[in-house]
Amino acid sequence: MIEQRPDAQTAKQELVSMYPAKLAKKRATQVVVNDVPESGIVPEILVNSRTAPGIISQRGCTYAGCKGVIMGPTRDIVNIVHGPIGCSFYAWLTRRNMTLPPTPQSENFMMYAFSTDLKEENIVFGGEKKLDAAIQEAYDLFHPKAISVFSTCPVGLIGDDIHASAKRMKEKLGINVFAFSCEGYKGVSQSAGHHIANNQLFKHVVGLDDEIRGSRKFRVNLLGEYNIGGDAFEIDEIFKRCGFELVATFSGNSTYGSFANSHTADLNMVMCHRSINYVAEMMEKKYGIPWIKVNFVSASGTAKSLRKMAAYFEDQDLMDRVEAVIEEEMAKVEVQRRKYAARTRGKTAMLFVGGSRAHHYQELFKELEMKVLAAGYEFAHRDDYEGRRVLGTIKIDADSRNIEELHVEADPEKFRARVDSEAEARLAARGFKFKDYNGMMPEMDPNTLIIDDISARDTEKLIEMWKPDVFCAGIKEKFVVQKMGVPCKQLHNYDVGGPYNAFRGAVNFYRDIDRMVNSPVWKLTLAPWQESAEPALEASVA
Ligand code: CFM
């Protein structure tokens, strides 16, 4: 019952007060009671800061963000992990990012785990020779278009020069070989790995192939979509029906060639702002491609994003086609939405995941007429919480300075401004905004709790206090949460469900959430000795 919940301020005090004084002071700036004044200026939150040693939080490492997240979904690059075998095993297709090669014979290396399998001996005497040999072996076996190398923690400590090795082998083999210094400890979370992946992809691949391919004239890239559970397939299908030519996705269902060709698109759409805004910014500077924020999670978000894409191209036929697709799909979705919302209305949810889904998935809960009580990211930055308006005020600390900021200038030959000042004025007059992201907090209710980098202990306490009908997180949290009698929906890999994007995906989500929040099984989770006040066993000390 809502009435019995402690209010947000009391709940915050409870969460923060369990830490030692110094840490409690810091946590108090990472746990925020949301407030959305007229101005839209939400309270400041401390984020992207090191997790205190000893605290079990949801975060992953820099290598996970680079190799697993950004580069993982590309099927035709051989990704070699330079490090002990455990790192490679950890990143082996655990994220459910799917791919669809054009024929069964087409290259697809995603089901393999390539590793140099570093041993103690290599840690002592160096592993560069082993890396050269691994690149050679992968080339001999598969003859791929490109090979990339990822370093894990020990490699950074012993100082193997993976970039020198990549350069040597590139010259020797005549294919593109490039490397990522994405040692796990390099940043405070996965987020640093995103940035490193963006940089190297931009430096070594984007812009290599200028040929204009495809028959449709509205050429777009979708950035920050990773085809978890087949999401990208849903979006692709809608794009085709509307008449957009999808040149590249970074990086769901992607190929090396699509990255190389991506600078020939005329618009970049950014879905996951956290993981890929760097490439969007760099492509704008170097090639003149503007970017807009989109969200294909939820039916209403999909409709809004499609309209924005069509508005950009200022083409009446395109706008008409987009409207027709939206009308047809929304009619179908709405029937289902009403059916499910009748069963989910008023139920409550919490979302603690990643750096964008904790925000995007709130749209689907709105469509289900559910209430979000609390949310937070694992590794997002202030702009993802408070909006890009705070970008100029974010303090750069030593950890962020550790990650290279590429200096990018307009390409003397390939830069082409896609919108002139007249078009820009026309679009602005219609309320169209480029590079615009308001973040999660302004779209949440006041007096909800925003918690950055939630810990295992915070999670338990929060559930105890506010018992939600569904808790959204990942595999590390899932079973702890469920033992407390609350269903946990994994928003990283969708459990075995999905796709959840675009129109059909939204309906899949409605159905799966209805099943979870209305299942009677969660009331049956007490052990016999918890069910009654009577002791189950009696004994006395002799
Ligand atoms: Fe972006 Fe992602 Fe996410 Fe992310 Fe991730 Fe992911 Fe995620 Mo897991 S890129 S920030 S690093 S939307 S793997 S597909 S689900 S934490 S919210």
XYZ file of N, CA, C and O in Angstrom, residues 195-352:
632
model
N 33.846 5.058 -24.189
C 34.585 6.178 -24.765
C 35.806 5.676 -25.556
O 36.064 6.127 -26.683
N 36.523 4.731 -24.984
C 37.711 4.183 -25.652
C 37.301 3.494 -26.963
O 37.944 3.671 -28.010
N 36.218 2.739 -26.924
C 35.738 2.057 -28.138
C 35.327 3.080 -29.196
O 35.668 2.950 -30.375
N 34.603 4.099 -28.792
C 34.183 5.166 -29.720
C 35.395 5.776 -30.409
O 35.415 5.949 -31.626
N 36.408 6.104 -29.615
C 37.612 6.749 -30.155
C 38.294 5.900 -31.219
O 38.619 6.376 -32.307
N 38.525 4.636 -30.900
C 39.294 3.786 -31.812
C 38.509 3.442 -33.074
O 39.064 3.394 -34.161
N 37.221 3.236 -32.907
C 36.369 2.952 -34.056
C 36.379 4.159 -34.997
O 36.463 4.031 -36.216
N 36.308 5.319 -34.404
C 36.295 6.547 -35.193
C 37.631 6.745 -35.902
O 37.687 7.085 -37.079
N 38.718 6.495 -35.169
C 40.054 6.715 -35.718
C 40.396 5.704 -36.810
O 40.979 6.041 -37.827
N 40.045 4.439 -36.586
C 40.560 3.373 -37.451
C 39.584 2.850 -38.500
O 39.991 2.143 -39.405
N 38.285 3.119 -38.362
C 37.332 2.491 -39.283
C 36.391 3.486 -39.981
O 36.269 3.463 -41.216
N 35.745 4.348 -39.222
C 34.755 5.261 -39.812
C 35.404 6.100 -40.915
O 36.490 6.644 -40.721
N 34.744 6.168 -42.067
C 35.238 7.041 -43.143
C 36.141 6.367 -44.159
O 36.650 7.025 -45.063
N 36.344 5.055 -44.051
C 37.267 4.385 -44.975
C 36.639 4.073 -46.334
O 37.333 3.840 -47.303
N 35.316 4.024 -46.414
C 34.659 3.613 -47.654
C 33.608 4.647 -48.054
O 32.580 4.792 -47.407
N 33.875 5.357 -49.156
C 33.016 6.484 -49.552
C 31.871 6.106 -50.485
O 31.070 6.954 -50.862
N 31.791 4.844 -50.894
C 30.786 4.494 -51.892
C 29.356 4.630 -51.341
O 29.073 4.204 -50.232
N 28.477 5.241 -52.133
C 27.080 5.363 -51.713
C 26.348 4.082 -52.106
O 26.267 3.740 -53.279
N 25.863 3.378 -51.108
C 25.139 2.127 -51.390
C 23.688 2.277 -50.971
O 23.332 3.175 -50.225
N 22.861 1.370 -51.442
C 21.456 1.376 -51.041
C 20.634 2.259 -51.957
O 21.155 3.180 -52.586
N 19.327 1.988 -52.030
C 18.493 2.650 -53.031
C 17.671 3.798 -52.458
O 17.195 4.646 -53.193
N 17.502 3.831 -51.125
C 16.609 4.869 -50.575
C 17.383 6.146 -50.315
O 18.565 6.114 -49.982
N 16.670 7.276 -50.447
C 17.443 8.521 -50.396
C 17.612 9.106 -49.000
O 18.442 9.977 -48.804
N 16.848 8.624 -48.033
C 16.972 9.196 -46.689
C 17.935 8.349 -45.860
O 17.541 7.365 -45.244
N 19.192 8.754 -45.883
C 20.259 7.900 -45.348
C 20.555 8.236 -43.892
O 20.909 9.363 -43.554
N 20.406 7.246 -43.031
C 20.563 7.483 -41.589
C 21.450 6.427 -40.933
O 21.591 5.315 -41.435
N 22.051 6.797 -39.793
C 22.714 5.827 -38.909
C 21.957 5.804 -37.589
O 21.496 6.845 -37.125
N 21.882 4.638 -37.000
C 21.291 4.530 -35.671
C 22.429 4.239 -34.682
O 23.099 3.219 -34.796
N 22.659 5.156 -33.764
C 23.763 4.991 -32.806
C 23.214 4.607 -31.434
O 22.207 5.153 -30.989
N 23.929 3.692 -30.764
C 23.510 3.324 -29.411
C 22.335 2.375 -29.395
O 21.448 2.468 -28.565
N 22.317 1.442 -30.347
C 21.299 0.367 -30.361
C 22.083 -0.921 -30.563
O 22.866 -1.004 -31.507
N 21.891 -1.904 -29.696
C 22.800 -3.054 -29.686
C 22.134 -4.391 -29.992
O 22.700 -5.448 -29.768
N 20.916 -4.332 -30.472
C 20.202 -5.538 -30.906
C 20.115 -6.621 -29.836
O 20.281 -7.812 -30.123
N 19.840 -6.201 -28.612
C 19.617 -7.187 -27.560
C 18.252 -7.851 -27.820
O 17.260 -7.152 -28.057
N 18.230 -9.156 -27.801
C 16.976 -9.887 -28.005
C 16.292 -9.573 -29.329
O 15.092 -9.798 -29.467
N 17.037 -9.047 -30.306
C 16.455 -8.786 -31.632
C 15.785 -7.427 -31.779
O 15.032 -7.202 -32.732
N 16.054 -6.492 -30.870
C 15.463 -5.148 -30.950
C 15.705 -4.489 -32.305
O 14.807 -3.873 -32.882
N 16.954 -4.596 -32.797
C 17.318 -3.896 -34.041
C 16.508 -4.424 -35.223
O 16.208 -3.675 -36.152
N 16.156 -5.705 -35.184
C 15.381 -6.266 -36.299
C 14.014 -5.581 -36.384
O 13.507 -5.325 -37.476
N 13.430 -5.313 -35.223
C 12.123 -4.624 -35.202
C 12.256 -3.215 -35.777
O 11.427 -2.777 -36.578
N 13.298 -2.507 -35.331
C 13.488 -1.127 -35.786
C 13.765 -1.104 -37.292
O 13.193 -0.303 -38.031
N 14.629 -2.016 -37.747
C 14.971 -2.121 -39.175
C 13.733 -2.236 -40.041
O 13.605 -1.576 -41.083
N 12.858 -3.097 -39.601
C 11.666 -3.381 -40.400
C 10.810 -2.116 -40.543
O 10.325 -1.796 -41.625
N 10.675 -1.389 -39.446
C 9.891 -0.144 -39.479
C 10.570 0.893 -40.389
O 9.920 1.565 -41.183
N 11.898 0.987 -40.288
C 12.633 1.943 -41.141
C 12.381 1.648 -42.610
O 12.180 2.543 -43.424
N 12.445 0.368 -42.951
C 12.244 -0.020 -44.360
C 10.871 0.417 -44.827
O 10.714 0.970 -45.909
N 9.860 0.143 -44.006
C 8.490 0.504 -44.409
C 8.330 2.014 -44.564
O 7.563 2.476 -45.399
N 9.038 2.772 -43.740
C 8.927 4.237 -43.826
C 9.745 4.792 -44.990
O 9.460 5.879 -45.490
N 10.784 4.068 -45.402
C 11.611 4.531 -46.514
C 12.958 5.112 -46.109
O 13.560 5.875 -46.863
N 13.439 4.751 -44.919
C 14.779 5.187 -44.514
C 15.813 4.149 -44.941
O 15.555 2.953 -44.882
N 16.981 4.621 -45.349
C 18.093 3.718 -45.652
C 19.006 3.684 -44.424
O 19.650 4.689 -44.103
N 19.050 2.561 -43.747
C 19.898 2.453 -42.557
C 21.309 2.089 -43.008
O 21.560 0.965 -43.429
N 22.211 3.054 -42.967
C 23.576 2.827 -43.452
C 24.357 2.001 -42.423
O 24.988 1.013 -42.750
N 24.290 2.407 -41.168
C 25.027 1.672 -40.134
C 24.304 1.768 -38.804
O 23.637 2.766 -38.526
N 24.435 0.734 -38.011
C 24.011 0.797 -36.623
C 25.267 0.627 -35.774
O 26.098 -0.220 -36.061
N 25.415 1.468 -34.780
C 26.526 1.308 -33.826
C 25.915 0.770 -32.562
O 25.340 1.526 -31.810
N 25.968 -0.558 -32.368
C 26.580 -1.528 -33.231
C 25.741 -2.792 -33.334
O 26.251 -3.848 -33.650
N 24.416 -2.690 -33.078
C 23.582 -3.882 -33.185
C 23.503 -4.396 -34.611
O 23.280 -3.617 -35.535
N 23.688 -5.696 -34.801
C 23.606 -6.318 -36.121
C 24.533 -5.619 -37.128
O 24.166 -5.406 -38.278
N 25.727 -5.229 -36.691
C 26.598 -4.413 -37.549
C 27.709 -5.224 -38.197
O 27.985 -6.358 -37.818
N 28.332 -4.576 -39.195
C 29.500 -5.155 -39.847
C 30.601 -4.099 -39.919
O 30.332 -2.902 -39.790
N 31.800 -4.574 -40.166
C 32.951 -3.688 -40.347
C 32.674 -2.693 -41.480
O 32.886 -1.487 -41.347
N 32.140 -3.225 -42.576
C 31.885 -2.387 -43.754
C 30.883 -1.270 -43.471
O 31.012 -0.165 -43.990
N 29.881 -1.563 -42.643
C 28.879 -0.526 -42.368
C 29.490 0.617 -41.558
O 29.163 1.781 -41.780
N 30.404 0.317 -40.650
C 31.099 1.398 -39.919
C 31.931 2.244 -40.892
O 31.928 3.468 -40.848
N 32.656 1.537 -41.784
C 33.559 2.222 -42.717
C 32.794 3.182 -43.624
O 33.306 4.191 -44.067
N 31.522 2.852 -43.863
C 30.679 3.586 -44.800
C 29.746 4.592 -44.116
O 29.044 5.361 -44.764
N 29.759 4.604 -42.784
C 28.721 5.332 -42.031
C 28.749 6.848 -42.246
O 27.739 7.516 -42.065
N 29.901 7.397 -42.667
C 29.979 8.849 -42.876
C 29.228 9.301 -44.125
O 29.162 10.484 -44.412
N 28.646 8.342 -44.871
C 27.861 8.730 -46.045
C 26.391 8.976 -45.685
O 25.595 9.328 -46.544
N 26.024 8.773 -44.423
C 24.634 9.022 -44.000
C 24.416 10.525 -43.826
O 25.370 11.303 -43.736
N 23.141 10.924 -43.752
C 22.834 12.352 -43.616
C 22.264 12.721 -42.252
O 22.003 13.895 -41.994
N 22.019 11.719 -41.417
C 21.516 12.010 -40.074
C 21.956 10.895 -39.131
O 21.881 9.718 -39.487
N 22.417 11.272 -37.958
C 22.692 10.283 -36.911
C 21.601 10.363 -35.863
O 21.291 11.446 -35.365
N 21.037 9.205 -35.526
C 20.064 9.165 -34.437
C 20.722 8.488 -33.248
O 21.230 7.382 -33.365
N 20.694 9.148 -32.128
C 21.328 8.595 -30.926
C 20.254 8.016 -30.013
O 19.361 8.722 -29.568
N 20.367 6.730 -29.769
C 19.411 6.096 -28.871
C 20.011 6.043 -27.455
O 19.571 6.728 -26.563
N 21.061 5.236 -27.255
C 21.720 5.225 -25.948
C 22.752 6.357 -25.929
O 23.845 6.228 -26.472
N 22.371 7.445 -25.327
C 23.207 8.631 -25.309
C 24.529 8.362 -24.591
O 25.588 8.823 -25.002
N 24.463 7.604 -23.502
C 25.661 7.394 -22.697
C 26.790 6.716 -23.470
O 27.931 7.133 -23.405
N 26.457 5.670 -24.184
C 27.521 4.834 -24.731
C 28.100 5.348 -26.035
O 29.176 4.918 -26.432
N 27.404 6.237 -26.747
C 27.840 6.496 -28.122
C 27.806 7.970 -28.507
O 28.071 8.324 -29.645
N 27.525 8.879 -27.548
C 27.454 10.298 -27.922
C 28.789 10.792 -28.485
O 28.824 11.729 -29.270
N 29.884 10.122 -28.102
C 31.213 10.561 -28.560
C 31.339 10.435 -30.081
O 31.814 11.347 -30.752
N 30.903 9.291 -30.633
C 30.976 9.093 -32.088
C 30.071 10.105 -32.790
O 30.436 10.680 -33.811
N 28.880 10.340 -32.216
C 27.948 11.300 -32.830
C 28.594 12.681 -32.927
O 28.553 13.330 -33.970
N 29.214 13.103 -31.830
C 29.852 14.424 -31.810
C 31.012 14.492 -32.809
O 31.172 15.484 -33.526
N 31.811 13.429 -32.845
C 32.995 13.436 -33.716
C 32.593 13.386 -35.195
O 33.215 14.035 -36.039
N 31.519 12.637 -35.512
C 31.070 12.568 -36.910
C 30.501 13.914 -37.352
O 30.620 14.285 -38.519
N 29.899 14.618 -36.434
C 29.370 15.939 -36.785
C 30.524 16.886 -37.133
O 30.492 17.581 -38.141
N 31.546 16.866 -36.297
C 32.687 17.766 -36.533
C 33.437 17.415 -37.809
O 33.798 18.278 -38.592
N 33.685 16.130 -38.008
C 34.543 15.747 -39.120
C 33.808 15.680 -40.459
O 34.360 16.021 -41.496
N 32.539 15.212 -40.413
C 31.827 14.986 -41.685
C 30.595 15.865 -41.883
O 29.985 15.835 -42.947
N 30.183 16.594 -40.841
C 29.022 17.478 -40.993
C 27.673 16.792 -40.819
O 26.650 17.323 -41.256
N 27.652 15.612 -40.191
C 26.374 14.909 -39.992
C 25.793 15.315 -38.633
O 26.392 15.046 -37.602
N 24.617 15.960 -38.613
C 24.038 16.348 -37.323
C 23.427 15.141 -36.605
O 23.181 14.111 -37.240
N 23.173 15.297 -35.314
C 22.517 14.190 -34.608
C 21.319 14.646 -33.798
O 21.243 15.782 -33.359
N 20.373 13.718 -33.680
C 19.193 13.948 -32.838
C 19.047 12.777 -31.870
O 19.523 11.681 -32.139
N 18.398 13.038 -30.754
C 18.128 11.968 -29.784
C 16.825 11.276 -30.177
O 15.851 11.942 -30.526
N 16.839 9.958 -30.143
C 15.614 9.183 -30.406
C 15.449 8.144 -29.304
O 16.359 7.906 -28.514
N 14.286 7.518 -29.272
C 14.069 6.406 -28.356
C 13.030 5.466 -28.954
O 11.878 5.840 -29.134
N 13.473 4.258 -29.293
C 12.535 3.288 -29.859
C 12.014 2.314 -28.810
O 11.410 1.304 -29.149
N 12.278 2.607 -27.533
C 11.654 1.821 -26.468
C 10.306 2.489 -26.196
O 10.276 3.669 -25.863
N 9.229 1.749 -26.352
C 7.844 2.207 -26.181
C 7.242 2.585 -27.532
O 7.959 3.033 -28.437
N 5.937 2.413 -27.620
C 5.225 2.724 -28.866
C 5.198 4.234 -29.085
O 5.456 4.719 -30.191
N 4.928 4.979 -28.004
C 4.844 6.435 -28.172
C 6.226 7.006 -28.513
O 6.337 7.908 -29.342
N 7.260 6.475 -27.892
C 8.625 6.923 -28.189
C 8.987 6.630 -29.638
O 9.629 7.445 -30.309
N 8.581 5.468 -30.135
C 8.875 5.097 -31.522
C 8.184 6.067 -32.477
O 8.800 6.576 -33.420
N 6.907 6.346 -32.213
C 6.154 7.254 -33.083
C 6.810 8.635 -33.094
O 7.031 9.241 -34.148
N 7.167 9.109 -31.900
C 7.776 10.430 -31.789
C 9.124 10.484 -32.532
O 9.419 11.444 -33.251
N 9.910 9.439 -32.380
C 11.227 9.403 -33.026
C 11.102 9.357 -34.542
O 11.841 10.036 -35.260
N 10.171 8.553 -35.048
C 9.975 8.467 -36.504
C 9.551 9.820 -37.067
O 10.029 10.254 -38.116
N 8.663 10.483 -36.344
C 8.204 11.813 -36.803
C 9.355 12.795 -36.847
O 9.480 13.597 -37.762
N 10.218 12.709 -35.861
C 11.356 13.630 -35.810
C 12.317 13.368 -36.982
O 12.803 14.305 -37.617
N 12.541 12.099 -37.272
C 13.420 11.751 -38.402
C 12.842 12.280 -39.711
O 13.554 12.827 -40.552
N 11.536 12.097 -39.890
C 10.890 12.543 -41.129
C 10.923 14.072 -41.221
O 11.185 14.638 -42.287
N 10.688 14.730 -40.089
C 10.679 16.198 -40.081
C 12.034 16.743 -40.532
O 12.108 17.719 -41.278
N 13.088 16.076 -40.122
C 14.437 16.527 -40.480
C 14.635 16.585 -41.995
O 15.226 17.514 -42.529
N 14.120 15.574 -42.707
C 14.352 15.516 -44.145
C 13.405 16.442 -44.929
O 13.574 16.630 -46.135
N 12.421 17.005 -44.267
C 11.490 17.960 -44.880
C 10.927 17.462 -46.205
O 10.911 18.190 -47.195
N 10.506 16.225 -46.245
C 9.989 15.639 -47.483
C 8.561 15.157 -47.219
O 8.348 14.313 -46.349
N 7.605 15.704 -47.964
C 6.196 15.425 -47.674
C 5.849 13.944 -47.854
O 5.146 13.364 -47.029
N 6.388 13.315 -48.923
C 6.099 11.885 -49.138
C 6.560 11.051 -47.962
O 5.868 10.144 -47.510
N 7.770 11.375 -47.494
C 8.327 10.630 -46.367
C 7.449 10.822 -45.127
O 7.109 9.862 -44.432
N 7.071 12.068 -44.875
C 6.234 12.338 -43.699
C 4.908 11.584 -43.797
O 4.435 11.029 -42.809
N 4.340 11.543 -45.006
C 3.064 10.832 -45.183
C 3.227 9.339 -44.915
O 2.394 8.721 -44.275
N 4.318 8.785 -45.446
C 4.548 7.346 -45.241
C 4.719 7.038 -43.765
O 4.182 6.073 -43.243
N 5.497 7.885 -43.077
C 5.730 7.691 -41.651
C 4.408 7.753 -40.882
O 4.119 6.908 -40.040
N 3.570 8.739 -41.233
C 2.269 8.848 -40.553
C 1.409 7.604 -40.789
O 0.724 7.140 -39.886
N 1.475 7.083 -42.018
C 0.668 5.898 -42.328
C 1.129 4.692 -41.501
O 0.308 3.947 -40.963
N 2.452 4.526 -41.405
C 2.988 3.400 -40.607
C 2.591 3.567 -39.139
O 2.125 2.619 -38.491
N 2.723 4.778 -38.619
C 2.388 5.018 -37.215
C 0.902 4.726 -36.966
O 0.546 4.057 -35.992
N 0.080 5.196 -37.884
C -1.361 4.995 -37.690
C -1.708 3.508 -37.654
O -2.408 3.033 -36.764
N -1.150 2.787 -38.613
C -1.444 1.357 -38.698
C -0.961 0.624 -37.441
O -1.687 -0.177 -36.853
N 0.282 0.917 -37.039
C 0.868 0.196 -35.911
C 0.238 0.609 -34.582
O -0.019 -0.232 -33.722
N -0.003 1.894 -34.407
C -0.548 2.363 -33.141
C -1.941 1.797 -32.883
O -2.303 1.521 -31.744
N -2.706 1.615 -33.964
C -4.050 1.055 -33.790
C -3.938 -0.341 -33.177
O -4.664 -0.691 -32.246
N -2.979 -1.119 -33.695
C -2.800 -2.487 -33.175
C -2.285 -2.458 -31.747
O -2.731 -3.206 -30.889
N -1.290 -1.582 -31.491
C -0.697 -1.513 -30.153
C -1.747 -1.102 -29.125
O -1.823 -1.673 -28.043
N -2.570 -0.122 -29.486
C -3.499 0.446 -28.520
C -4.504 -0.592 -27.988
O -4.816 -0.602 -26.799
N -4.916 -1.485 -28.860
C -5.838 -2.553 -28.430
C -5.182 -3.387 -27.332
O -5.770 -3.658 -26.285
N -3.920 -3.739 -27.574
C -3.187 -4.558 -26.606
C -2.881 -3.769 -25.345
O -2.983 -4.276 -24.230
N -2.489 -2.530 -25.540
C -2.112 -1.704 -24.390
C -3.278 -1.588 -23.408
O -3.114 -1.745 -22.203
N -4.464 -1.348 -23.938
C -5.635 -1.221 -23.051
C -5.889 -2.501 -22.294
O -6.199 -2.485 -21.109
N -5.767 -3.593 -23.027
C -6.028 -4.898 -22.404
C -5.062 -5.114 -21.230
O -5.475 -5.478 -20.137
N -3.789 -4.855 -21.471
C -2.801 -5.107 -20.412
C -2.853 -4.044 -19.320
O -2.721 -4.358 -18.136
N -3.044 -2.789 -19.703
C -3.047 -1.716 -18.699
C -4.176 -1.911 -17.694
O -4.053 -1.539 -16.524
N -5.269 -2.529 -18.131
C -6.375 -2.787 -17.206
C -5.905 -3.685 -16.069
O -6.447 -3.662 -14.970
N -4.867 -4.482 -16.330
C -4.358 -5.415 -15.318
C -3.135 -4.875 -14.568
O -2.762 -5.387 -13.520
N -2.471 -3.877 -15.159
C -1.218 -3.401 -14.543
C -1.365 -2.000 -13.941
O -0.467 -1.545 -13.218
N -2.475 -1.349 -14.220
C -2.705 0.025 -13.764
C -2.445 0.169 -12.267
O -2.919 -0.637 -11.468
N -1.639 1.198 -11.917
C -1.408 1.499 -10.501
C -0.323 0.654 -9.850
O 0.084 0.915 -8.723
N 0.158 -0.368 -10.544
C 1.244 -1.165 -9.965
C 2.540 -0.349 -10.020
O 2.627 0.658 -10.712
N 3.548 -0.824 -9.270
C 4.751 -0.005 -9.116
C 6.003 -0.716 -9.617
O 6.086 -1.943 -9.604
N 6.975 0.082 -10.038
C 8.215 -0.478 -10.582
C 9.418 0.331 -10.116
O 9.299 1.502 -9.754
N 10.577 -0.343 -10.102
C 11.861 0.335 -9.878
C 12.808 -0.133 -10.974
O 12.761 -1.294 -11.369
N 13.663 0.769 -11.444
C 14.590 0.402 -12.510
C 16.014 0.825 -12.148
O 16.280 2.021 -11.966
N 16.903 -0.135 -12.063
C 18.309 0.171 -11.803
C 19.157 -0.591 -12.805
O 19.419 -1.773 -12.656
